[in-house]
Tab-separated table of C-alpha atoms in Angstrom:
chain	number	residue	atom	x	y	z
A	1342	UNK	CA	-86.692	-247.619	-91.407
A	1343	UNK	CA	-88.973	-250.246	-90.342
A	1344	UNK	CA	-88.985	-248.439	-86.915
A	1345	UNK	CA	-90.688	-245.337	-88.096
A	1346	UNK	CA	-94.073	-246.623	-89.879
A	1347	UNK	CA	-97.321	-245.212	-88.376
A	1348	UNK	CA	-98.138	-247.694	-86.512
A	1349	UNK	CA	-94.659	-248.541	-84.811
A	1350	UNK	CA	-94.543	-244.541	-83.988
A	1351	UNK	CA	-98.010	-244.647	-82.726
A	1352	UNK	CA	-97.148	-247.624	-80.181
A	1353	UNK	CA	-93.757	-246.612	-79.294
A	1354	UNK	CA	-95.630	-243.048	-78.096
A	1355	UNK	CA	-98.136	-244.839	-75.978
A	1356	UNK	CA	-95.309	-247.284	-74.773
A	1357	UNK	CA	-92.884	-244.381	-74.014
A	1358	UNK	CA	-94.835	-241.103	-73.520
A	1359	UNK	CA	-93.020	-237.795	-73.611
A	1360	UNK	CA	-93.931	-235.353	-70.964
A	1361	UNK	CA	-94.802	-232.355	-71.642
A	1362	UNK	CA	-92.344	-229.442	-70.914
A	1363	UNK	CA	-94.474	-226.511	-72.053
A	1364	UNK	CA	-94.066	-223.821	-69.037
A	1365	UNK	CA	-91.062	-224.583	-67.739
A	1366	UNK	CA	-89.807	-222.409	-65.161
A	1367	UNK	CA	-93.175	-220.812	-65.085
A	1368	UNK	CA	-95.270	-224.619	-64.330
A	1369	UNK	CA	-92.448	-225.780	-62.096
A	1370	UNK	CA	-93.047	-222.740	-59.748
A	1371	UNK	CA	-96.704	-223.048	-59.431
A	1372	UNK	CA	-96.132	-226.558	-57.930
A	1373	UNK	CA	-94.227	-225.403	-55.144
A	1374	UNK	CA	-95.375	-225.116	-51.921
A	1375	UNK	CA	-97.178	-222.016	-50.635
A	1376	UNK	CA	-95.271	-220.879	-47.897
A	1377	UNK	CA	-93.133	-217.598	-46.973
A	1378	UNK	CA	-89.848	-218.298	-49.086
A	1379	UNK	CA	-92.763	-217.344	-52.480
A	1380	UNK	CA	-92.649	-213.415	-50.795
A	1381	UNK	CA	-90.296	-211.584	-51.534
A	1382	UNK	CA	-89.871	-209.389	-48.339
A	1383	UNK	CA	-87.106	-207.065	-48.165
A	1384	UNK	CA	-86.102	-204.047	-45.801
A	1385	UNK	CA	-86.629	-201.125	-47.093
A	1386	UNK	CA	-85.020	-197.322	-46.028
A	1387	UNK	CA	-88.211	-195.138	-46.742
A	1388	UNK	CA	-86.182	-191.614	-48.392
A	1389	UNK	CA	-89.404	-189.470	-49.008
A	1390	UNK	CA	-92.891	-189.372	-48.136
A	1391	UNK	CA	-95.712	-187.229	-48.916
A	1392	UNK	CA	-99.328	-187.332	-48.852
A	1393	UNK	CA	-101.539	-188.648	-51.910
A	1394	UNK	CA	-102.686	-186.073	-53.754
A	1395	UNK	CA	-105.624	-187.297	-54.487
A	1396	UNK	CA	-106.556	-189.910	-51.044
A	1397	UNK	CA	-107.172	-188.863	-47.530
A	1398	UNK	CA	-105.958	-191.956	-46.052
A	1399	UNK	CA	-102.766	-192.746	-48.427
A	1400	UNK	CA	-99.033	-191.904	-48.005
A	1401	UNK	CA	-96.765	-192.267	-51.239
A	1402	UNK	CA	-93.618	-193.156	-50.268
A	1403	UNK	CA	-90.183	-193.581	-52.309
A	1404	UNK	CA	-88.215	-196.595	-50.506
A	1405	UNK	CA	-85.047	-197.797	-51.369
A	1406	UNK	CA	-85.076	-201.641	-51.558
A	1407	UNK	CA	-81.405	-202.280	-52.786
A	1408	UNK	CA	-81.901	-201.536	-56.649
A	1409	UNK	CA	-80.971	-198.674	-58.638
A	1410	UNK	CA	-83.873	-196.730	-58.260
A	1411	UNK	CA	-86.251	-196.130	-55.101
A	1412	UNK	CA	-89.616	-197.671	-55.194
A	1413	UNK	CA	-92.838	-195.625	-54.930
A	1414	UNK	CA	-95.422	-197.322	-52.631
A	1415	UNK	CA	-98.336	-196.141	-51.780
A	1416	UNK	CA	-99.623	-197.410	-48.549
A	1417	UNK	CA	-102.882	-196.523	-46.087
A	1418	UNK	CA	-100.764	-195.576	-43.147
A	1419	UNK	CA	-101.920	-191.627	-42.869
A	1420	UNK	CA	-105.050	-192.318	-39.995
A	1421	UNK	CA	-102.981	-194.513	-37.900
A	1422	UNK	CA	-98.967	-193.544	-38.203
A	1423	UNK	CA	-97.088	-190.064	-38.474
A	1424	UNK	CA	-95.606	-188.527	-41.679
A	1425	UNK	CA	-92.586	-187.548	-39.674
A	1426	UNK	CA	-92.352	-191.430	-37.592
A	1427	UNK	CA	-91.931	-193.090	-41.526
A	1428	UNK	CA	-89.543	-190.472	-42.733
A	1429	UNK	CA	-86.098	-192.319	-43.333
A	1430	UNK	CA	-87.340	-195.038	-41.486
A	1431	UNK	CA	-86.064	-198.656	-42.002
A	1432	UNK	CA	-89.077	-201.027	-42.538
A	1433	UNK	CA	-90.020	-204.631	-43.974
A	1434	UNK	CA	-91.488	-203.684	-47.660
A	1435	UNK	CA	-93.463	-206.720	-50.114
A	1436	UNK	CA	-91.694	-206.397	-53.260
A	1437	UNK	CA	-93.070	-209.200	-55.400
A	1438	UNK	CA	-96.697	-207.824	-55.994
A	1439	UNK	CA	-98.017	-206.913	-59.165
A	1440	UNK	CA	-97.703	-203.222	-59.799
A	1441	UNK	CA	-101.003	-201.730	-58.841
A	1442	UNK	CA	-102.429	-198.774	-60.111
A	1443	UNK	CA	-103.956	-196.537	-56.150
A	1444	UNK	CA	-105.765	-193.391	-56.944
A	1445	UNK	CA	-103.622	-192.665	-60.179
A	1446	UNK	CA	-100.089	-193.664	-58.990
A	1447	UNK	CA	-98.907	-196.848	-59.384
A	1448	UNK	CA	-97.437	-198.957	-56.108
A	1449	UNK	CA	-94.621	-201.159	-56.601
A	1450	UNK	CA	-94.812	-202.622	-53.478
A	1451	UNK	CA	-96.661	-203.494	-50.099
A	1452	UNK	CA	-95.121	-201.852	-46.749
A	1453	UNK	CA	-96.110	-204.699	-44.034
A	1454	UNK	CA	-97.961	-203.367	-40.635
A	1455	UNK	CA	-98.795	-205.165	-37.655
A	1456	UNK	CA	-102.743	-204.532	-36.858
A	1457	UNK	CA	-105.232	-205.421	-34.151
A	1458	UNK	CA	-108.625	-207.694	-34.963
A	1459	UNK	CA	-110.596	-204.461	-35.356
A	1460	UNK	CA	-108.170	-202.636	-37.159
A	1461	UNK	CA	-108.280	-199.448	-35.028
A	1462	UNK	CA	-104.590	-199.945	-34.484
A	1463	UNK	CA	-102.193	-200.294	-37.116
A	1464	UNK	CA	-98.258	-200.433	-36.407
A	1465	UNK	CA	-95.503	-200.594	-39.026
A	1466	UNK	CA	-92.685	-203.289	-38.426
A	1467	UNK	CA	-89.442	-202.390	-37.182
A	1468	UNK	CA	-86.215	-203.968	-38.846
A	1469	UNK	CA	-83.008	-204.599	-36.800
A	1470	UNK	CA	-80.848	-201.711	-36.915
A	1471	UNK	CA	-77.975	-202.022	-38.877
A	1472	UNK	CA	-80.161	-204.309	-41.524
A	1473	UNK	CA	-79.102	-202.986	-45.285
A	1474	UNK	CA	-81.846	-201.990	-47.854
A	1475	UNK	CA	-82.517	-204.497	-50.000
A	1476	UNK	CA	-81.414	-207.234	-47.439
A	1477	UNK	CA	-84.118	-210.213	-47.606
A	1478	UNK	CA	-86.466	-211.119	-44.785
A	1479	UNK	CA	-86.851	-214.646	-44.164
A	1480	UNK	CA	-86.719	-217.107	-41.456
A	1481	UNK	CA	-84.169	-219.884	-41.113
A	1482	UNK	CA	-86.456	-222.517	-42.179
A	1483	UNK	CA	-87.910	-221.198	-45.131
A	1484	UNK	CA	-85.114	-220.289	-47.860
A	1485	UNK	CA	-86.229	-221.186	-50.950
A	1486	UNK	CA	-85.807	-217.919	-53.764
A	1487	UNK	CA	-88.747	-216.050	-54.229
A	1488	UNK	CA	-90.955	-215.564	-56.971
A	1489	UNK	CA	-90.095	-212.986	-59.481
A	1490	UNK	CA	-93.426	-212.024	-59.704
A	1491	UNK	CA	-97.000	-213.608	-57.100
A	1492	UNK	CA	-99.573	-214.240	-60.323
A	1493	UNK	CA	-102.427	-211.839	-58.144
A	1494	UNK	CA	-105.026	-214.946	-58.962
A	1495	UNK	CA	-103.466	-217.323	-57.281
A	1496	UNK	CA	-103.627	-215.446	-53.975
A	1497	UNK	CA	-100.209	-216.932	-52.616
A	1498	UNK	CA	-99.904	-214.039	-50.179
A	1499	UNK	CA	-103.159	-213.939	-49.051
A	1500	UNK	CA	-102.684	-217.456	-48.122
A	1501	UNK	CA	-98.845	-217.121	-46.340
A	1502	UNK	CA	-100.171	-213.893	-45.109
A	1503	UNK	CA	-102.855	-216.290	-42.474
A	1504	UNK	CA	-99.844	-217.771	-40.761
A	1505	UNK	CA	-98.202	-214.505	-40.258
A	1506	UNK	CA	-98.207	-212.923	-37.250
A	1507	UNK	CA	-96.674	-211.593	-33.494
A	1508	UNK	CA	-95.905	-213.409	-30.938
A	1509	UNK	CA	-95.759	-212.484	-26.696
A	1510	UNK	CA	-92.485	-211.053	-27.544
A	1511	UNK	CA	-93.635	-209.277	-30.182
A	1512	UNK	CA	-91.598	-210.913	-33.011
A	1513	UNK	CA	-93.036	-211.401	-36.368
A	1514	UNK	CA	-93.591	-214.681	-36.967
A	1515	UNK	CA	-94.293	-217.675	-40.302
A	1516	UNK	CA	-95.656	-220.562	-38.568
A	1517	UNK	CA	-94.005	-220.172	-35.264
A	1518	UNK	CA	-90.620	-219.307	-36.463
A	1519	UNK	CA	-89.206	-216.086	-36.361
A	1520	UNK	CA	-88.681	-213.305	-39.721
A	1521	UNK	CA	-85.692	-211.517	-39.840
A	1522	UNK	CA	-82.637	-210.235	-41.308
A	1523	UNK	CA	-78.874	-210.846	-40.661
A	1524	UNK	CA	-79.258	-208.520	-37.868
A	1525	UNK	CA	-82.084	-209.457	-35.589
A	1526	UNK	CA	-86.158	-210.442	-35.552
A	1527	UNK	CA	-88.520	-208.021	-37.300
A	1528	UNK	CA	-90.365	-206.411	-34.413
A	1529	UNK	CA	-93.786	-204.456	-34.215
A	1530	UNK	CA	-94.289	-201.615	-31.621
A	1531	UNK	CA	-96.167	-203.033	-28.674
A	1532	UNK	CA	-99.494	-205.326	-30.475
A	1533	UNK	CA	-99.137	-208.958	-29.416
A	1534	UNK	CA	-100.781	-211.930	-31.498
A	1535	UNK	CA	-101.291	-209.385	-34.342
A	1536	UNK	CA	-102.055	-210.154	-37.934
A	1537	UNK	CA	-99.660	-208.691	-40.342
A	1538	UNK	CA	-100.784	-206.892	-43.423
């Protein structure tokens, strides 16, 4: 009983502080490190696509990502790629974002293009055939799980997303080493040294 006067409590506490686990799972992943394992990239099988309604320059697409349901994403594809080049197409989708709300329908994901410094050319990435929806995107160095959901004011993939790019081969690329799936390197069309958005 002696043991738990004031004064003993109050120097045992300095003596032996008790960190504080308030957060958890949540503080422990905002000390990792930023890097490309944080993005959850995953291909995607795009199974309908349409026109916004309401934006000259947006597509909303449904893409299967491996759940239950397709995912709409909306994406600003319709000046620089095809309707009928997307449709069914297999392609390397963000799905970790926080739902955002694009002329009225909300996007539940990012589609990721390859495009030159002045943006005049924009290319969406090719996944190896025979890749599965749903299948993640990674590279063989960076493996950690992903985030459930990137907190939008830390700017994680705006930071990852500086490193990512094509190389002469036209790979995608984290840092030199190659993204891609079980069956082959993500690819873009023909734009070399590209930034990927």
């Amino acid at each position: 009983k002696a043991f738990q006067s004031k004064e003993l409590k109050k120097l045992s506490s300095q003596a032996y502080p008790v960190t504080n686990t308030k957060g958890g799972k949540a503080a422990a992943v905002a000390e990792r490190p930023v890097d490309i394992s944080r993005i959850d990239i995953r291909v995607g099988k795009i199974v309908h696509i349409e026109p916004h309604p309401d934006a000259d320059a947006l597509y909303v697409e449904k893409i299967d990502v491996g759940e239950a349901e397709p995912r709409t994403v909306i994406s600003g594809l319709r000046k620089f790629v095809a309707q009928d080049k997307l449709d069914g197409a297999l392609v390397a989708v963000v799905c970790n974002l926080k739902p955002a709300n694009m002329r009225g329908i909300k996007s539940q994901g990012m589609l990721l293009c390859a495009s030159d410094k002045d943006h005049t050319t924009v290319e969406v990435l090719t996944v190896a055939e025979g890749s599965k929806p749903g299948e993640r995107i990674t590279s063989d160095m960076f493996i950690d799980a992903p985030d459930l959901q990137l907190n939008p004011k830390k700017k994680i993939f705006e930071k990852v997303q500086i490193d990512l790019t094509t190389n002469a081969s036209l790979e995608v690329t984290y840092k030199g080493e190659l993204l891609r799936t079980s069956s082959g390197p993500i690819l873009t069309p023909s734009l070399v040294n590209a930034a990927i958005r």
